[in-house]
N, CA and C atoms as an extended XYZ file, in Angstrom:
243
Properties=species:S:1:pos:R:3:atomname:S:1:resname:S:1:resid:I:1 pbc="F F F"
N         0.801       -1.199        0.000 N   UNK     1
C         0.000        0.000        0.000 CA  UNK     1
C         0.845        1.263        0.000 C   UNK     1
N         2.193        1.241        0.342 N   UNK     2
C         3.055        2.301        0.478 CA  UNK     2
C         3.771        2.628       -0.713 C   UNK     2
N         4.418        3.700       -0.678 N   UNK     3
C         5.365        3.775       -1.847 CA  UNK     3
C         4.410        4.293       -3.056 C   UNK     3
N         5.546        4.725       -4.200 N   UNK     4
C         4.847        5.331       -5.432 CA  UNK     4
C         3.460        6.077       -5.648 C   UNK     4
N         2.730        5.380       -6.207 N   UNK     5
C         1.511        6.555       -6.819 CA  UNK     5
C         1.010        6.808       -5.619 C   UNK     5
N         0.926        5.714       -4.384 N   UNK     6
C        -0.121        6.158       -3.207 CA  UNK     6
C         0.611        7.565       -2.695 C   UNK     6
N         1.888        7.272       -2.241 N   UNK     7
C         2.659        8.679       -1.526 CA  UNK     7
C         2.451        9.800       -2.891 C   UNK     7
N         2.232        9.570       -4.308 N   UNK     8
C         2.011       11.103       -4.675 CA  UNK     8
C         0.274       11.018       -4.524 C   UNK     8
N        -0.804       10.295       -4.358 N   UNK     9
C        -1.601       10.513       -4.121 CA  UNK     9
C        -1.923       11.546       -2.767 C   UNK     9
N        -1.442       11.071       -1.647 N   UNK    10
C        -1.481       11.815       -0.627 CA  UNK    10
C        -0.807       12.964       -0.605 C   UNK    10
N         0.175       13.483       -1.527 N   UNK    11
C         0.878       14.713       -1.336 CA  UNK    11
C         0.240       15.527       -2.114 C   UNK    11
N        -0.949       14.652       -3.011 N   UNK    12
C        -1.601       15.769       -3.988 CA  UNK    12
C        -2.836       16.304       -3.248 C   UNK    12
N        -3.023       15.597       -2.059 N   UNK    13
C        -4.401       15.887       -1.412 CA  UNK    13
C        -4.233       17.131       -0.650 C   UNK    13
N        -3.068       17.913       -0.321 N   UNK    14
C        -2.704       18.812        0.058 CA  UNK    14
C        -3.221       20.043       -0.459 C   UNK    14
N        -3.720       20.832       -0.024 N   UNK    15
C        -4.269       22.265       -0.577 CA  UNK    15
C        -3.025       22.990       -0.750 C   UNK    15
N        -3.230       23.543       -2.030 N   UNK    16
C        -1.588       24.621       -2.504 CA  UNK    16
C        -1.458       25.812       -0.938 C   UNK    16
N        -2.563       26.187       -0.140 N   UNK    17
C        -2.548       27.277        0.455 CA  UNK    17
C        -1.838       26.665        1.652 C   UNK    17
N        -1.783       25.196        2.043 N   UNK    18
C        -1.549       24.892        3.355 CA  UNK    18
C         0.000       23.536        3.305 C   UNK    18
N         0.427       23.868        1.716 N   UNK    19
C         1.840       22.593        1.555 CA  UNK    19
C         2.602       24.010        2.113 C   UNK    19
N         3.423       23.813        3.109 N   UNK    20
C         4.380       24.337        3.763 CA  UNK    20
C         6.059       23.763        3.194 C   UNK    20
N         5.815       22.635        2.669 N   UNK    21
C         6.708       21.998        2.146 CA  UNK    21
C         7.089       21.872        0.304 C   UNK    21
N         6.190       22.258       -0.147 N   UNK    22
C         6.132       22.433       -1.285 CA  UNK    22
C         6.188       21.095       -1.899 C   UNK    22
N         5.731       19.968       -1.531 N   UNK    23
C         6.100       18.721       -1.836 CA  UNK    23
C         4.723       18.294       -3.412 C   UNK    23
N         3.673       18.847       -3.635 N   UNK    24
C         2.447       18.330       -4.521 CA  UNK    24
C         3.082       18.500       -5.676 C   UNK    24
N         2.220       18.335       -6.488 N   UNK    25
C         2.521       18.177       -7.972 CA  UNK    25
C         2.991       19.617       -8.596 C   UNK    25
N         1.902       20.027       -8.596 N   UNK    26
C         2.010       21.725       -8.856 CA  UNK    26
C         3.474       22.425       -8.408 C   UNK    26
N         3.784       22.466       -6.612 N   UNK    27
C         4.993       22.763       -7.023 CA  UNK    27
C         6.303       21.864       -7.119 C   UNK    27
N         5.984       20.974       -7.582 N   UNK    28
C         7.108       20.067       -7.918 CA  UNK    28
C         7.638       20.493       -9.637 C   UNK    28
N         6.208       20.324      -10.131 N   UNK    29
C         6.600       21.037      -11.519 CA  UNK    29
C         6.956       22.266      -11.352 C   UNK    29
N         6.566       23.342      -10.624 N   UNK    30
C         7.087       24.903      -11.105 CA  UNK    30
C         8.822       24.543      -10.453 C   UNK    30
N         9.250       23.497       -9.839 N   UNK    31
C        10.727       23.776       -9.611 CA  UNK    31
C        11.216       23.073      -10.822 C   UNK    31
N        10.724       21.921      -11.423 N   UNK    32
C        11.195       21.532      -12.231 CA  UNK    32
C        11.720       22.352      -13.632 C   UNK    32
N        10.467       23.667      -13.985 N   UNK    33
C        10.151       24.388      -15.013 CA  UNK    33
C        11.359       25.594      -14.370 C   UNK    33
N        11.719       25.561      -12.873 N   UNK    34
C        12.583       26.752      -12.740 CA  UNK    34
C        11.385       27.900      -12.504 C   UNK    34
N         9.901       27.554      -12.289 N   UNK    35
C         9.261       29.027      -11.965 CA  UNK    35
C         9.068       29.300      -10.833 C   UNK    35
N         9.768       30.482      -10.267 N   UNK    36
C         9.732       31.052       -8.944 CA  UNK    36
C         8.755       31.591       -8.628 C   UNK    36
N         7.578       31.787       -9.518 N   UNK    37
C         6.157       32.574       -8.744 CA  UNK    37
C         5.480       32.040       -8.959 C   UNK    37
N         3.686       31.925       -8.749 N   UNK    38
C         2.778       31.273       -9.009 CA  UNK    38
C         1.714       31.542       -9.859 C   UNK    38
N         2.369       33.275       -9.767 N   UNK    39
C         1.309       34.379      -10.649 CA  UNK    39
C         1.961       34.909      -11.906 C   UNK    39
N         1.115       35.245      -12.386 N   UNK    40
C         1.935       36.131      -14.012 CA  UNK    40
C         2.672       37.187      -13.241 C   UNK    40
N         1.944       38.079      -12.734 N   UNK    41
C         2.267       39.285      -11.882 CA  UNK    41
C         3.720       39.026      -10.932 C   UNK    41
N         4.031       38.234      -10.993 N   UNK    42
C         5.014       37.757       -9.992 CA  UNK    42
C         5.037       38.015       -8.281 C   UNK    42
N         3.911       38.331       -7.963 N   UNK    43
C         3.535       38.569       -6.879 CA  UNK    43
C         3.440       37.308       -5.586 C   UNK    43
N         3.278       36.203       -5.924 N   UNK    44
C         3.537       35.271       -4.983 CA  UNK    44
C         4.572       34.228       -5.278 C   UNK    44
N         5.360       34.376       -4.562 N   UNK    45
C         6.198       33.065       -4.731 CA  UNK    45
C         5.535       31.910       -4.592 C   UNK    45
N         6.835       31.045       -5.098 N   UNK    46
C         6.611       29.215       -5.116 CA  UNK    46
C         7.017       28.681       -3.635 C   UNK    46
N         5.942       27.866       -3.406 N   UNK    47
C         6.958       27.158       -2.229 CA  UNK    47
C         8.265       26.172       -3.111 C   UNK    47
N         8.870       26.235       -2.770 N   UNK    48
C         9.894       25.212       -3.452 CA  UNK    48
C        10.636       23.958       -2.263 C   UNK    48
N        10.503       22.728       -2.761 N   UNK    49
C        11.103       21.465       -1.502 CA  UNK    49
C        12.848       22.600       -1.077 C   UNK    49
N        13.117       22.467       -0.443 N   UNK    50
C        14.768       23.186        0.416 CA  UNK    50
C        15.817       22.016       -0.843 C   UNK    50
N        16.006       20.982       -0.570 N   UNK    51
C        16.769       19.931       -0.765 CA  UNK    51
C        16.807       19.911       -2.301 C   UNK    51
N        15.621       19.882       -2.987 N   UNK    52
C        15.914       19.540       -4.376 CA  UNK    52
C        16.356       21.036       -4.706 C   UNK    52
N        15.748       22.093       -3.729 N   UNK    53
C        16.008       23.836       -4.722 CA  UNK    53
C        17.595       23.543       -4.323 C   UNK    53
N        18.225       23.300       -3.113 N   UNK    54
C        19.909       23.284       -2.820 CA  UNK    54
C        20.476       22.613       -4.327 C   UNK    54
N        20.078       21.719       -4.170 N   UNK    55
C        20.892       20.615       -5.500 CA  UNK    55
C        20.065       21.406       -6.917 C   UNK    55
N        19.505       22.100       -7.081 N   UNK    56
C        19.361       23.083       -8.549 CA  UNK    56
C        20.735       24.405       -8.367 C   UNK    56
N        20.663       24.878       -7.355 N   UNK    57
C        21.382       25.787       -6.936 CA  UNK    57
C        22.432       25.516       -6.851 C   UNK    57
N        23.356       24.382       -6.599 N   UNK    58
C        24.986       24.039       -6.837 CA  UNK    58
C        25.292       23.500       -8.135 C   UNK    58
N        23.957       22.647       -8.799 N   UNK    59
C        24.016       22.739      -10.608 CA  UNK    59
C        24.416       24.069      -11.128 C   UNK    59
N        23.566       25.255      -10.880 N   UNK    60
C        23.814       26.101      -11.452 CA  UNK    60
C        24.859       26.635      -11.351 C   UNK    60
N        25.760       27.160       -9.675 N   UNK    61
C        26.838       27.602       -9.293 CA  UNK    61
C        27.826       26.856      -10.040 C   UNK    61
N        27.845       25.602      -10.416 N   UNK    62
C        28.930       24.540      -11.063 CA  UNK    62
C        29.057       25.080      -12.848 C   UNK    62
N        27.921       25.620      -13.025 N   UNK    63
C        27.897       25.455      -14.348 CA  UNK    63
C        27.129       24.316      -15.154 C   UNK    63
N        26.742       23.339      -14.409 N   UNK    64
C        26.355       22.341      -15.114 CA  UNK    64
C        24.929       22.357      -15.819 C   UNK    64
N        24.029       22.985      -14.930 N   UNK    65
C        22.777       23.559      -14.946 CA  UNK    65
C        22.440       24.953      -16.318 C   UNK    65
N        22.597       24.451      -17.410 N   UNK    66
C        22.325       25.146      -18.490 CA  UNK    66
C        20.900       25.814      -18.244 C   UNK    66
N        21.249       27.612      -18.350 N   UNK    67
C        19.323       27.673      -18.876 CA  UNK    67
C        19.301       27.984      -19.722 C   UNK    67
N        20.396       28.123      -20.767 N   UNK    68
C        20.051       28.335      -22.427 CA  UNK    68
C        19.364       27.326      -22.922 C   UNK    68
N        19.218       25.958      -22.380 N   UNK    69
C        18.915       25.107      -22.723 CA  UNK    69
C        17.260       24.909      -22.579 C   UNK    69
N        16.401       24.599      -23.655 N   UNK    70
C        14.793       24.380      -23.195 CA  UNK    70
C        14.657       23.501      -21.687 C   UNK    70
N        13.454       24.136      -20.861 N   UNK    71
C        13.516       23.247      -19.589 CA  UNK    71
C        13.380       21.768      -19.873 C   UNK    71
N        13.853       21.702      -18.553 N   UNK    72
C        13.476       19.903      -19.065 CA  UNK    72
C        14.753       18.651      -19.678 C   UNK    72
N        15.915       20.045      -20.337 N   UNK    73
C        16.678       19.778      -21.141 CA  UNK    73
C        17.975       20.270      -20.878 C   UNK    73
N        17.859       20.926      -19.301 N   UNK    74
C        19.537       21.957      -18.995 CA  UNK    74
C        20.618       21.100      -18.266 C   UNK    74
N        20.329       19.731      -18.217 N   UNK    75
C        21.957       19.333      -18.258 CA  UNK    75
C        22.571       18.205      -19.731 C   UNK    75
N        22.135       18.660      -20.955 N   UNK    76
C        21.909       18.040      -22.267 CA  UNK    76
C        23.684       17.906      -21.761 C   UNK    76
N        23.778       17.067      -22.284 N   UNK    77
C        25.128       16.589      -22.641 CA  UNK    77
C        26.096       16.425      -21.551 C   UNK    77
N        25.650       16.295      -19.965 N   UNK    78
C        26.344       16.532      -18.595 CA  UNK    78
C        26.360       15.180      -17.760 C   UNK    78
N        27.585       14.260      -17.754 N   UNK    79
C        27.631       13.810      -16.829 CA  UNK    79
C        27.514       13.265      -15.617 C   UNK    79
N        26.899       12.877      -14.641 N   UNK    80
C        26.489       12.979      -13.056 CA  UNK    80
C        27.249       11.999      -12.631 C   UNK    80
N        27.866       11.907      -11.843 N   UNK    81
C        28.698       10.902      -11.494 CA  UNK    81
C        28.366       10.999       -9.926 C   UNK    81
């Protein structure tokens, strides 16, 4: 009963107003996409998970983390070892 779709089932049951953790779908994709707000206006930020935004944030400091690159697609040709 544990594991996979059930744990994203339950993280999706979360109301966007009350994930403190940023763990649901919604903002899992806006970190994935790299979008820091929720609005056009840019008026509210994203919650973003701490752990996965750290490890985007030393990609980028490294260089490895392309954003010339379409999302989805910024470590094209990079290594992970």
């Amino acid at each position: 009963f544990h594991g996979g779709s059930y744990d994203d089932a339950l993280r999706d049951t979360v109301s966007l107003a009350k994930d403190v953790e940023g763990m649901n779908h919604f903002y899992r994709r806006t970190m994935y996409r790299n979008q820091r707000f929720v609005d056009s206006e840019q008026a509210r930020k994203c919650v973003l998970p701490c752990t996965p935004l750290a490890v985007v944030k030393v990609l980028e400091h490294l260089g490895a983390y392309d954003d010339q690159h379409p999302v989805g697609n910024r470590m094209s040709g990079k290594v992970v070892t």
